Amino acid sequence: MKKKNLLLIISTDNVDSILKFPLLYGGVSIPRGYWKRVHIMFWGASIKVAASKKKIRKEIKQMQKNGVEFSSCIVCAEEYGVVKSLEKIGITCNHTGELLNKALQNDKLWATLTI
């Protein structure tokens, strides 16, 4: 059985790295048929970047049009005070450990990469 879902976890605050790997690859993965489902999870320092950098926010909105899902660690988002800012651009703020745990325990369905 071939994996169909990709979970990309971003924890870096390096804007260039975020744009050139997880957002670039994640953004083309559904249209090109690499993956059926792509979920990008912001964790830690990357949350501040997603909330504040226009270039990142613009890319997220475009990727959502192609079916890419986004979430953010609610604990981190609350600590940074950016929950409303993230939710405005369609990033769900929740307990991301639940999806991460599910993906890690079911490696027949999910491929997981951390950046």
mmCIF file of C-alpha atoms in Angstrom:
data_model
loop_
_atom_site.group_PDB
_atom_site.id
_atom_site.type_symbol
_atom_site.label_atom_id
_atom_site.label_comp_id
_atom_site.label_asym_id
_atom_site.label_seq_id
_atom_site.Cartn_x
_atom_site.Cartn_y
_atom_site.Cartn_z
ATOM 1 C CA MET A 1 0.000 0.000 0.000
ATOM 2 C CA LYS A 2 1.376 3.359 -1.058
ATOM 3 C CA LYS A 3 1.302 6.335 1.336
ATOM 4 C CA LYS A 4 -1.096 9.042 0.208
ATOM 5 C CA ASN A 5 -0.754 11.750 2.861
ATOM 6 C CA LEU A 6 2.113 14.117 3.579
ATOM 7 C CA LEU A 7 2.579 15.951 6.876
ATOM 8 C CA LEU A 8 5.160 18.733 6.784
ATOM 9 C CA ILE A 9 6.094 20.144 10.184
ATOM 10 C CA ILE A 10 7.783 23.541 10.164
ATOM 11 C CA SER A 11 9.560 24.765 13.281
ATOM 12 C CA THR A 12 12.226 27.063 11.835
ATOM 13 C CA ASP A 13 11.896 30.834 11.688
ATOM 14 C CA ASN A 14 14.106 31.049 8.602
ATOM 15 C CA VAL A 15 11.849 32.633 5.971
ATOM 16 C CA ASP A 16 14.006 31.558 3.042
ATOM 17 C CA SER A 17 14.016 27.937 4.207
ATOM 18 C CA ILE A 18 10.235 27.975 4.726
ATOM 19 C CA LEU A 19 9.594 29.378 1.241
ATOM 20 C CA LYS A 20 12.078 27.199 -0.589
ATOM 21 C CA PHE A 21 11.267 23.808 0.853
ATOM 22 C CA PRO A 22 8.029 23.086 2.700
ATOM 23 C CA LEU A 23 5.923 25.738 0.972
ATOM 24 C CA LEU A 24 7.431 25.138 -2.463
ATOM 25 C CA TYR A 25 7.217 21.353 -2.331
ATOM 26 C CA GLY A 26 3.943 21.324 -0.400
ATOM 27 C CA GLY A 27 2.398 23.752 -2.866
ATOM 28 C CA VAL A 28 3.069 21.643 -5.955
ATOM 29 C CA SER A 29 2.465 18.242 -4.379
ATOM 30 C CA ILE A 30 -1.306 18.030 -4.881
ATOM 31 C CA PRO A 31 -1.479 19.631 -8.374
ATOM 32 C CA ARG A 32 1.318 17.349 -9.618
ATOM 33 C CA GLY A 33 -0.219 14.262 -8.044
ATOM 34 C CA TYR A 34 2.676 13.539 -5.683
ATOM 35 C CA TRP A 35 0.315 13.289 -2.710
ATOM 36 C CA LYS A 36 -3.445 13.085 -2.299
ATOM 37 C CA ARG A 37 -3.443 15.086 0.940
ATOM 38 C CA VAL A 38 -0.884 17.627 2.174
ATOM 39 C CA HIS A 39 -1.021 19.106 5.651
ATOM 40 C CA ILE A 40 1.469 21.738 6.781
ATOM 41 C CA MET A 41 1.863 22.240 10.500
ATOM 42 C CA PHE A 42 3.496 25.306 12.035
ATOM 43 C CA TRP A 43 5.154 24.721 15.376
ATOM 44 C CA GLY A 44 7.351 26.927 17.552
ATOM 45 C CA ALA A 45 9.199 29.848 15.961
ATOM 46 C CA SER A 46 7.643 29.281 12.518
ATOM 47 C CA ILE A 47 4.315 30.459 13.921
ATOM 48 C CA LYS A 48 5.581 34.028 14.315
ATOM 49 C CA VAL A 49 6.766 33.962 10.709
ATOM 50 C CA ALA A 50 3.438 32.664 9.378
ATOM 51 C CA ALA A 51 1.603 35.365 11.295
ATOM 52 C CA SER A 52 3.825 38.287 10.328
ATOM 53 C CA LYS A 53 5.468 37.813 6.923
ATOM 54 C CA LYS A 54 3.302 38.948 3.999
ATOM 55 C CA LYS A 55 5.153 36.754 1.517
ATOM 56 C CA ILE A 56 4.467 33.643 3.618
ATOM 57 C CA ARG A 57 0.825 34.598 4.194
ATOM 58 C CA LYS A 58 0.307 35.155 0.457
ATOM 59 C CA GLU A 59 1.823 31.751 -0.355
ATOM 60 C CA ILE A 60 -0.372 30.034 2.247
ATOM 61 C CA LYS A 61 -3.522 31.532 0.735
ATOM 62 C CA GLN A 62 -2.510 30.354 -2.748
ATOM 63 C CA MET A 63 -1.718 26.845 -1.508
ATOM 64 C CA GLN A 64 -5.086 26.588 0.215
ATOM 65 C CA LYS A 65 -6.737 27.082 -3.184
ATOM 66 C CA ASN A 66 -4.965 23.877 -4.280
ATOM 67 C CA GLY A 67 -6.227 21.944 -1.260
ATOM 68 C CA VAL A 68 -3.255 22.186 1.101
ATOM 69 C CA GLU A 69 -4.338 22.150 4.751
ATOM 70 C CA PHE A 70 -2.659 24.203 7.488
ATOM 71 C CA SER A 71 -2.586 24.087 11.252
ATOM 72 C CA SER A 72 -0.655 25.653 14.078
ATOM 73 C CA CYS A 73 0.106 24.616 17.623
ATOM 74 C CA ILE A 74 -2.497 26.430 19.732
ATOM 75 C CA VAL A 75 -0.205 26.584 22.775
ATOM 76 C CA CYS A 76 2.558 28.295 20.798
ATOM 77 C CA ALA A 77 0.120 30.575 18.927
ATOM 78 C CA GLU A 78 -1.383 31.714 22.222
ATOM 79 C CA GLU A 79 2.064 32.357 23.693
ATOM 80 C CA TYR A 80 2.966 34.506 20.676
ATOM 81 C CA GLY A 81 -0.460 36.219 20.715
ATOM 82 C CA VAL A 82 -1.199 35.409 17.056
ATOM 83 C CA VAL A 83 -4.201 33.057 17.127
ATOM 84 C CA LYS A 84 -6.569 35.558 15.451
ATOM 85 C CA SER A 85 -3.965 36.521 12.878
ATOM 86 C CA LEU A 86 -3.432 32.882 11.873
ATOM 87 C CA GLU A 87 -7.127 32.052 11.802
ATOM 88 C CA LYS A 88 -7.743 35.049 9.488
ATOM 89 C CA ILE A 89 -5.661 33.330 6.819
ATOM 90 C CA GLY A 90 -7.224 29.909 7.356
ATOM 91 C CA ILE A 91 -4.669 28.301 9.640
ATOM 92 C CA THR A 92 -6.405 26.164 12.234
ATOM 93 C CA CYS A 93 -4.985 26.620 15.714
ATOM 94 C CA ASN A 94 -5.366 23.407 17.693
ATOM 95 C CA HIS A 95 -3.511 20.725 19.600
ATOM 96 C CA THR A 96 -1.309 19.673 16.691
ATOM 97 C CA GLY A 97 0.230 16.856 18.696
ATOM 98 C CA GLU A 98 -2.882 14.786 17.985
ATOM 99 C CA LEU A 99 -2.375 14.799 14.200
ATOM 100 C CA LEU A 100 1.371 14.385 14.596
ATOM 101 C CA ASN A 101 0.859 11.382 16.846
ATOM 102 C CA LYS A 102 -1.645 9.839 14.427
ATOM 103 C CA ALA A 103 0.744 10.322 11.498
ATOM 104 C CA LEU A 104 3.730 8.917 13.351
ATOM 105 C CA GLN A 105 1.786 5.860 14.478
ATOM 106 C CA ASN A 106 0.294 5.165 11.064
ATOM 107 C CA ASP A 107 3.220 5.270 8.691
ATOM 108 C CA LYS A 108 1.294 3.260 6.102
ATOM 109 C CA LEU A 109 -0.861 6.305 5.368
ATOM 110 C CA TRP A 110 1.367 9.241 6.301
ATOM 111 C CA ALA A 111 4.819 10.402 5.329
ATOM 112 C CA THR A 112 6.175 12.911 7.841
ATOM 113 C CA LEU A 113 8.919 15.506 7.323
ATOM 114 C CA THR A 114 10.149 18.053 9.840
ATOM 115 C CA ILE A 115 11.831 21.281 8.806
#
